[in-house]
Coordinates of C-alpha atoms and ligand atoms in Angstrom, one line a residue:
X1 CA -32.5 -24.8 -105.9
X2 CA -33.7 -24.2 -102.2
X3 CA -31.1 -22.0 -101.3
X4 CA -32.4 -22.1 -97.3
X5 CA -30.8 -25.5 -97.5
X6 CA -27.7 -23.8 -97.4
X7 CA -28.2 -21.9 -93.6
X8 CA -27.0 -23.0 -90.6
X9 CA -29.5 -25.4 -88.9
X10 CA -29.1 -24.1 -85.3
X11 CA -29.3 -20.3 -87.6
X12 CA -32.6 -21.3 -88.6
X13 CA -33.6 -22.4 -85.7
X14 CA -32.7 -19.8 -83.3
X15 CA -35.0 -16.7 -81.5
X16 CA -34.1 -13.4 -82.9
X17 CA -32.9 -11.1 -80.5
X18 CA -35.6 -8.7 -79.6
X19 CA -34.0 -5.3 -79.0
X20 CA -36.0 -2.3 -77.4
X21 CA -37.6 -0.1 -80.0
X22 CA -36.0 2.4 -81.8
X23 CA -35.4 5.9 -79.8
X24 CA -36.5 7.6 -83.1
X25 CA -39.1 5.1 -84.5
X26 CA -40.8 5.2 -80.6
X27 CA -40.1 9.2 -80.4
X28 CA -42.4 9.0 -84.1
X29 CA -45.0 6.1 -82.9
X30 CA -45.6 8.3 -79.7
X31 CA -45.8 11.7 -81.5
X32 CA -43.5 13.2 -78.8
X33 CA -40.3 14.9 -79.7
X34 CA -37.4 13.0 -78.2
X35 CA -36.4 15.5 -75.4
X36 CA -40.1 14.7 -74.2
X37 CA -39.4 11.2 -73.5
X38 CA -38.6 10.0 -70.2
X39 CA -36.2 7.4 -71.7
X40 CA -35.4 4.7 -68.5
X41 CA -35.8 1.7 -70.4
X42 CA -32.2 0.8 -71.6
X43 CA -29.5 1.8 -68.9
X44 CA -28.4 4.3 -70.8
X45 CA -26.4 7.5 -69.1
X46 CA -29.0 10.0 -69.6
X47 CA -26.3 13.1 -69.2
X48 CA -24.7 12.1 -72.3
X49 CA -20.9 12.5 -73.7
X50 CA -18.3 14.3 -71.1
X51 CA -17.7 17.6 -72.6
X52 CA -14.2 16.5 -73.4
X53 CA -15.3 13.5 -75.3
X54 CA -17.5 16.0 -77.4
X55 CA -14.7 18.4 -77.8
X56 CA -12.4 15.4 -78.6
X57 CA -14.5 14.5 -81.3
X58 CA -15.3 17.9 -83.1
X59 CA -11.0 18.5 -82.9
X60 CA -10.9 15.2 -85.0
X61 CA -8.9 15.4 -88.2
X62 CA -8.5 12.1 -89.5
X63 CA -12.0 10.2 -90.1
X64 CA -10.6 9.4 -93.8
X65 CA -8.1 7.5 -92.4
X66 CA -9.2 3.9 -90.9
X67 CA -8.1 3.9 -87.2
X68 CA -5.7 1.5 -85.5
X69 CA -6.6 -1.7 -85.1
X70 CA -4.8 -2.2 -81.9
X71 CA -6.2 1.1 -80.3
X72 CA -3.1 1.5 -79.0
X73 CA -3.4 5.1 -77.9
X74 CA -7.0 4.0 -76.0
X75 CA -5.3 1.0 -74.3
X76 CA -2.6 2.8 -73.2
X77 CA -4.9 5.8 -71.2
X78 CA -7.2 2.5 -70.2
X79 CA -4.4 1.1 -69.0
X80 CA -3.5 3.9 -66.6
X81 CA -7.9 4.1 -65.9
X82 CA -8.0 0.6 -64.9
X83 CA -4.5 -0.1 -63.5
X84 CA -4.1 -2.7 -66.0
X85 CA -1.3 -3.9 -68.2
X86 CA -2.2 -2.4 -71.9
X87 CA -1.0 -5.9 -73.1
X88 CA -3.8 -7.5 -71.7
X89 CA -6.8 -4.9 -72.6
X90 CA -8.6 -5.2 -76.0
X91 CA -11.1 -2.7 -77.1
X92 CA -14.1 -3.7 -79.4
X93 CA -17.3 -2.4 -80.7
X94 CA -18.6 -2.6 -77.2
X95 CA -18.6 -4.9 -74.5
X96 CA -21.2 -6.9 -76.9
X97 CA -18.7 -7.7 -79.6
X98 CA -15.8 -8.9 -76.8
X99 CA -18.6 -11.4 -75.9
X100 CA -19.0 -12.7 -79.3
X101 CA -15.7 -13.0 -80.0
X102 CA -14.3 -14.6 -76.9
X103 CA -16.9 -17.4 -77.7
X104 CA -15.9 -17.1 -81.4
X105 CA -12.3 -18.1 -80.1
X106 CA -13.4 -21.1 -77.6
X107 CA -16.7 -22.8 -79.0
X108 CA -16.5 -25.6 -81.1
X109 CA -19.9 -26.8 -82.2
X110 CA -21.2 -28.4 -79.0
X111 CA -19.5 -26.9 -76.5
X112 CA -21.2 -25.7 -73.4
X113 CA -22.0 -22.2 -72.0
X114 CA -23.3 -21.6 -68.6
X115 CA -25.1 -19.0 -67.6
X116 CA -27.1 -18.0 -64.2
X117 CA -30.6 -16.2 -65.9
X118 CA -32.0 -13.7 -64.9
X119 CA -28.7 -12.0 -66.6
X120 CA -28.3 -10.0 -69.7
X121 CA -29.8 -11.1 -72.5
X122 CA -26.5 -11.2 -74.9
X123 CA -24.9 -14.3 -73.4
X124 CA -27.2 -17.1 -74.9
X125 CA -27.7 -15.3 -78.2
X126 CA -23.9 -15.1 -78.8
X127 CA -24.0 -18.5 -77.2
X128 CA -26.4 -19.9 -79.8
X129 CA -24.8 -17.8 -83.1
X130 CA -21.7 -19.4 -81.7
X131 CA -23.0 -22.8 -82.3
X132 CA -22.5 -23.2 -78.3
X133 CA -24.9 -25.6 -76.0
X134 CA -26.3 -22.6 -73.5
X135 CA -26.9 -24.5 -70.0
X136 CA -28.8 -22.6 -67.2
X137 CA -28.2 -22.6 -63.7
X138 CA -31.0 -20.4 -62.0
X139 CA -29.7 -17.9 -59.9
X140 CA -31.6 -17.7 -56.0
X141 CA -34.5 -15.5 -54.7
X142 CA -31.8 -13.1 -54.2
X143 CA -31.1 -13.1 -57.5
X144 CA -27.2 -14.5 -56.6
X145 CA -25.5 -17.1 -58.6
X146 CA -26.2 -20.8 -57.6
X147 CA -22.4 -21.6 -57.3
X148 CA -22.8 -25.5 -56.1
X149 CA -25.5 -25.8 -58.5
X150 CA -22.6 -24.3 -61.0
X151 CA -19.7 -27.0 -59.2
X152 CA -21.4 -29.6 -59.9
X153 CA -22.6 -28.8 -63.6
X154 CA -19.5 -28.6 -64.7
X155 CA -18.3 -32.1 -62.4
X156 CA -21.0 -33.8 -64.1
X157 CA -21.2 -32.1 -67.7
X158 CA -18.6 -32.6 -70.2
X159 CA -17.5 -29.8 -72.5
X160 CA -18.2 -26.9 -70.3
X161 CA -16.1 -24.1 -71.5
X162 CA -17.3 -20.9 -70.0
X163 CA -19.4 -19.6 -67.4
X164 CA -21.1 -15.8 -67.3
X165 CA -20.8 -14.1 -64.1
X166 CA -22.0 -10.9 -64.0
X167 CA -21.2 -8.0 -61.8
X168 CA -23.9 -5.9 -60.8
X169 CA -25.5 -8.2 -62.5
X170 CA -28.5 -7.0 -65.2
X171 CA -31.2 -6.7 -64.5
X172 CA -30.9 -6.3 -60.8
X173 CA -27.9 -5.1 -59.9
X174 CA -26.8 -7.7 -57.2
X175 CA -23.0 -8.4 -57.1
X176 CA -20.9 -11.3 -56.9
X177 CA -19.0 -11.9 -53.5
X178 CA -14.9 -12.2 -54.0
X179 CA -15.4 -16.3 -52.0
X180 CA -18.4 -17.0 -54.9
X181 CA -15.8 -15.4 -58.0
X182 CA -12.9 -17.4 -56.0
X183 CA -14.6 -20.6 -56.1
X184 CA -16.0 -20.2 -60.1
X185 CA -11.9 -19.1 -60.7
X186 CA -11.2 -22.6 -59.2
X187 CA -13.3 -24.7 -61.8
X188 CA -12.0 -25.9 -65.4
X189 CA -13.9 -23.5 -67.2
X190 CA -13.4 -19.6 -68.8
X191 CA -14.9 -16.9 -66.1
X192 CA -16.5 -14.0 -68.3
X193 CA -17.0 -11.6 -65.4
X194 CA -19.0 -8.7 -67.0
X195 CA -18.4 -5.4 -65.5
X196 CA -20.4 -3.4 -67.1
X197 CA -21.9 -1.4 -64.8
X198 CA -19.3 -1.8 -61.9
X199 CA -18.3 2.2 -61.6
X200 CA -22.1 2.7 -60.2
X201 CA -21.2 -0.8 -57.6
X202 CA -18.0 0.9 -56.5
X203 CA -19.5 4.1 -55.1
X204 CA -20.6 1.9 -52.6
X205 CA -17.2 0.2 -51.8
X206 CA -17.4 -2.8 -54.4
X207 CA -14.2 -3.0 -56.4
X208 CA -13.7 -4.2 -59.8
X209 CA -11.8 -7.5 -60.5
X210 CA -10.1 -6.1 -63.9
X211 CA -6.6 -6.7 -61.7
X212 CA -7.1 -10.2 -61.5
X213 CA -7.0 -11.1 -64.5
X214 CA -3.1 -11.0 -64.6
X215 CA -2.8 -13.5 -62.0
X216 CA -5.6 -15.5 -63.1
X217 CA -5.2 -17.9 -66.6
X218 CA -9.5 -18.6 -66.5
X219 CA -10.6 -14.9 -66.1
X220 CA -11.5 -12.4 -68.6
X221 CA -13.0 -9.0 -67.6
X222 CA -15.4 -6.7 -69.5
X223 CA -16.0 -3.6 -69.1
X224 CA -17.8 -0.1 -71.5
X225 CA -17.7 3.2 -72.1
X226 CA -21.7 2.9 -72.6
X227 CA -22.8 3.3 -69.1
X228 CA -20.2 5.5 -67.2
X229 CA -19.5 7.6 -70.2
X230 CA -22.9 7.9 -72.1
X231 CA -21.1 6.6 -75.1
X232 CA -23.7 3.1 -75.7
X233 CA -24.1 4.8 -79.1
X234 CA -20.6 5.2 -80.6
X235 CA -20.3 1.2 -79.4
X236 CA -16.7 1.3 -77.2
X237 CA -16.4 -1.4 -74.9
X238 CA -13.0 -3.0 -73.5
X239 CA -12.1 -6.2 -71.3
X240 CA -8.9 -7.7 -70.0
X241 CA -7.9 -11.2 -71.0
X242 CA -5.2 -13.3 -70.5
X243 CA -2.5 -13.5 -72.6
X244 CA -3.2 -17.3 -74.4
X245 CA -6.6 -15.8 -75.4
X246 CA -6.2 -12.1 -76.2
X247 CA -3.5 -13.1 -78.9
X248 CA -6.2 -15.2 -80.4
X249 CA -8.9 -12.6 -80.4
X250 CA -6.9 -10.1 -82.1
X251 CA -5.9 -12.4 -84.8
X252 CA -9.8 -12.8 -85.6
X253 CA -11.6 -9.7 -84.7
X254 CA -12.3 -7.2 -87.7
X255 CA -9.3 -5.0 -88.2
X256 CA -11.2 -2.1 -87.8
X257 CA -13.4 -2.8 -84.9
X258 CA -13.5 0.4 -83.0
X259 CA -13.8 3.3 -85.4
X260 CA -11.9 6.1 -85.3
X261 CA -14.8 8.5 -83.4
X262 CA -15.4 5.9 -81.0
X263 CA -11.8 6.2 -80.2
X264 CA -11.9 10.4 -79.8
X265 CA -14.5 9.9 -77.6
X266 CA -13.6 7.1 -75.4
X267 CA -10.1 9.1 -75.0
X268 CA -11.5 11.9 -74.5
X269 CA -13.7 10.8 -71.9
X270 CA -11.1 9.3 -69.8
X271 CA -9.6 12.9 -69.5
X272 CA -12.7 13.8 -67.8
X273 CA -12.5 12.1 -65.1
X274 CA -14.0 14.2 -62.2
X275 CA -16.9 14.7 -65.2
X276 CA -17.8 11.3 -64.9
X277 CA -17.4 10.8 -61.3
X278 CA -19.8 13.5 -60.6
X279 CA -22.2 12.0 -63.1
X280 CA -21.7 8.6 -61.1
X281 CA -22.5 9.9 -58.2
X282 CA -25.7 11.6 -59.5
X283 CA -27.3 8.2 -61.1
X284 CA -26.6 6.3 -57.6
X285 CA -28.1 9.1 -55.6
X286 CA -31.3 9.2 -58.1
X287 CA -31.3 5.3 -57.7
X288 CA -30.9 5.6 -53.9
X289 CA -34.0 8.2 -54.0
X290 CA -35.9 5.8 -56.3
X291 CA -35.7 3.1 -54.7
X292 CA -36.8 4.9 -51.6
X293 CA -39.9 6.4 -53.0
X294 CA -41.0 3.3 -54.7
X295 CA -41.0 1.7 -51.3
X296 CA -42.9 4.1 -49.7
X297 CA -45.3 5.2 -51.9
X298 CA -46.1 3.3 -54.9
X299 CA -47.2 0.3 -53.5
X300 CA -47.7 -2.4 -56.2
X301 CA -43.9 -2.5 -56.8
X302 CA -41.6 -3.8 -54.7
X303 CA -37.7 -2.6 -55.9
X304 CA -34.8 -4.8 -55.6
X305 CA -31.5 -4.2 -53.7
X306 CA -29.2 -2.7 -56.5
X307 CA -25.7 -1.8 -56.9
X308 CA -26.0 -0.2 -60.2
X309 CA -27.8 2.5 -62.7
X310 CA -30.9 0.5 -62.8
X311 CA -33.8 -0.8 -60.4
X312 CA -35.4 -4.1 -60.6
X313 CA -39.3 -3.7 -59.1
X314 CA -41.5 -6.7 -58.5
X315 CA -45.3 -6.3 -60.1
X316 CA -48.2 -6.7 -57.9
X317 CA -51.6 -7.1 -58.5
X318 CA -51.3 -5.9 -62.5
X319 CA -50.2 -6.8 -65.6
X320 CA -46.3 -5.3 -65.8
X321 CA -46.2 -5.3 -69.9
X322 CA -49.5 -3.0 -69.6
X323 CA -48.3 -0.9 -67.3
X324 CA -45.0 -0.6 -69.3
X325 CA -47.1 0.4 -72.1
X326 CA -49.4 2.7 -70.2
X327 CA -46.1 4.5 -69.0
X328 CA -45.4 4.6 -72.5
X329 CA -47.9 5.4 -74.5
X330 CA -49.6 8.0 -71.7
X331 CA -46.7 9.4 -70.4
X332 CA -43.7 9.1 -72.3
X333 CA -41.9 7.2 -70.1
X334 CA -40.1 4.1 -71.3
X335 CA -39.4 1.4 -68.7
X336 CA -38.2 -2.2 -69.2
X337 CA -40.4 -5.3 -68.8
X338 CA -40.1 -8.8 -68.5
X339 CA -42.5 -11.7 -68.2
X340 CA -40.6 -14.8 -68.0
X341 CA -39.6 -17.5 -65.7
X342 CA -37.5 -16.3 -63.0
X343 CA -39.1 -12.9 -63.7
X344 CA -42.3 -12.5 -64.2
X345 CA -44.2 -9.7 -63.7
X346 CA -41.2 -7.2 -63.4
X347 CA -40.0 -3.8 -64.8
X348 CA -36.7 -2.7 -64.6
X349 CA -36.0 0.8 -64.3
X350 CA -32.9 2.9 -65.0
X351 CA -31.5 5.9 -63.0
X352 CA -32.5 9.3 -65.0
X353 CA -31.7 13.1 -64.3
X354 CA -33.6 14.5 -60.8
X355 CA -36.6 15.7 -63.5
X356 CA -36.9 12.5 -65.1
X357 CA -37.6 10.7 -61.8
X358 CA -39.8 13.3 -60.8
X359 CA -42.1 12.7 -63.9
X360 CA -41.4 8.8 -63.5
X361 CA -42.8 8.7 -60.3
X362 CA -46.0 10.8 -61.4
X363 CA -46.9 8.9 -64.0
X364 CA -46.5 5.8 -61.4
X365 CA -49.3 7.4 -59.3
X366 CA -51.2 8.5 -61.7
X367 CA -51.6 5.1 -64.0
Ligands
PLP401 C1 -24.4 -6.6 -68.4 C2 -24.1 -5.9 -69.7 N1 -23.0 -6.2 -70.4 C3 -22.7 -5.6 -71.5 C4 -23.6 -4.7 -72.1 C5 -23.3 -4.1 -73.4 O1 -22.3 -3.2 -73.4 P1 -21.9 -2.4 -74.7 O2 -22.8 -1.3 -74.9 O3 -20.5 -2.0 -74.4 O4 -21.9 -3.4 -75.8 C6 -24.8 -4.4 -71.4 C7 -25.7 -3.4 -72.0 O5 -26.8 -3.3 -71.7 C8 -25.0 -5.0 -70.2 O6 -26.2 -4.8 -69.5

């Protein structure tokens, strides 16, 4: 018996998703000791937990116990972060499990996705373990969402269900105007507006959309605790949804999505808010300042306007994927690249401490 004749076709058929390398397995293959590595590569918060998060954490008495599978504590304290009604917030195993299961609830075999690429990466894999058709619409030279392109997609293609906007969008940080998110609200299809990385946008006046989603039946808002609170590795993401779908995810997600340290954390981080804040502030001014310096002095990259932790640079006459692994491998500092269409020949790099940009940007000149 060929038991392979049992897997999904489209399983068999589909790319692995190629995550960075392991922090540990890199910090090995480099023989440099973690703290050495200038780690800018993943959008990470580089400052870590908020103390109270920590301290949240180490005060925690009941990891025997399996935690609440509505986090009703955590959507409560969200609830008063975002201005949201608790009733509409879920909380998974970060933002990247929301995704999955919000196409988990609306895909039937078939059923189409759009998404504008260049945008984060976990939109057509959950698309494609979904059993979803993933349909592109190319975003502009400004890296914007093509909205008439998106119009008249979904005019002209049946079964569109959902369409990604993201907001900055990854990997460079652009936004999405409120007239562009108006007109997508105004289609027949499920808005997934991803806020991941909105708290960096709204130091410069951009405001999150999480408060629409109440008046709005098509419009689900995620956001994480990955970015703004350095949690990426406990996993705590949340998103608002409206009521007709929320009720749905619940009844299918895994009881015990968000464990019960995640939780600490993420409660404990929302107690430290002027923490956080100052942290904010610190990634966009080190953004602000790389940007700057990468205009003026290193001269074969060419940065993108950003609104978030994370810069998008333009490659000029060299190879970006050997340069990413010259940083790497000669420096210890990690960067992002990407060869592909709509990006090719770029690095992305995110916002560090003042002393990681400082050996970022020596290791630029030197190489
Ligand atoms: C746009 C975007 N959305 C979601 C995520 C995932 O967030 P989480 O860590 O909460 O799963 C990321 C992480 O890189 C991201 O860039």
């Amino acid at each position: 018996m060929n038991y392979k004749s049992f897997i999904r076709p489209d399983i068999i058929d589909m790319k692995p998703y190629k995550p960075i390398v392991p922090f540990e397995v890199l910090s090995r293959q480099l023989g440099r000791p973690p703290e050495e590595i200038v780690k800018l590569d993943a959008n990470e918060n580089p400052y870590g937990p908020a103390p109270k998060a920590i301290e949240a954490m180490q005060n925690g008495q009941y990891f025997h116990i399996y935690p609440d599978p509505a986090a009703t504590e955590l959507r409560e304290a969200l609830g008063r972060y975002t201005q949201t009604d608790p009733d509409l917030l879920l909380v998974g195993m970060g933002a990247d499990e929301l995704i999955d299961l919000v196409l988990r609830v609306v895909l039937s075999p078939e059923d189409r996705v759009i998404d504008s690429p260049p945008s984060f990466g976990m939109y057509p894999f959950s698309t494609a373990v979904n059993a979803g058709q993933y349909l592109t619409i190319p975003r502009t030279a400004d890296f914007q969402m093509d909205i008439p392109a998106v119009e008249e997609a979904i005019r002209t293609t049946p079964n569109v269900k959902v369409v990604f906007a993201c907001a900055p969008n990854n990997p460079d940080g652009s936004m999405i105007s409120t007239a562009d998110l108006e007109r997508l609200l105004a289609l027949p299809a499920l808005i997934i507006l991803d806020e991941a990385y909105i708290e960096f946008a709204a130091i410069d006046g951009w405001e999150s959309r999480i408060d629409w989603v109440a008046q709005h039946d098509n419009l689900c808002v995620l956001r994480t605790f990955s970015k703004l609170a350095g949690l990426a590795g406990l996993r705590v993401g949340y998103g608002a949804f409206p009521q007709w779908l929320r009720e749905q995810m619940m009844k299918i997600k895994q009881p015990y999505n968000v464990n019960v340290a995640a939780n600490l954390a993420a409660l404990g981080a929302l107690q430290d808010k002027a923490w956080l804040n100052e942290k904010v502030n610190a990634l966009v001014t080190e953004r602000k300042k790389m940007a700057q310096i990468l205009t003026e002095e290193i001269d074969y990259l060419t940065p993108h306007p950003s609104y978030s932790n994370f810069v998008l640079c333009e490659v000029t006459g060299r190879d970006a994927g050997e340069l990413k692994l010259k940083l790497q491998n000669e420096y210890g500092v990690l960067v992002r690249h990407y060869n592909k269409p709509g990006l090719s020949n770029y690095i992305r790099i995110s916002a560090g401490r003042p002393e990681q940009t400082e050996k970022l940007m020596a290791a630029l000149k030197a190489v």
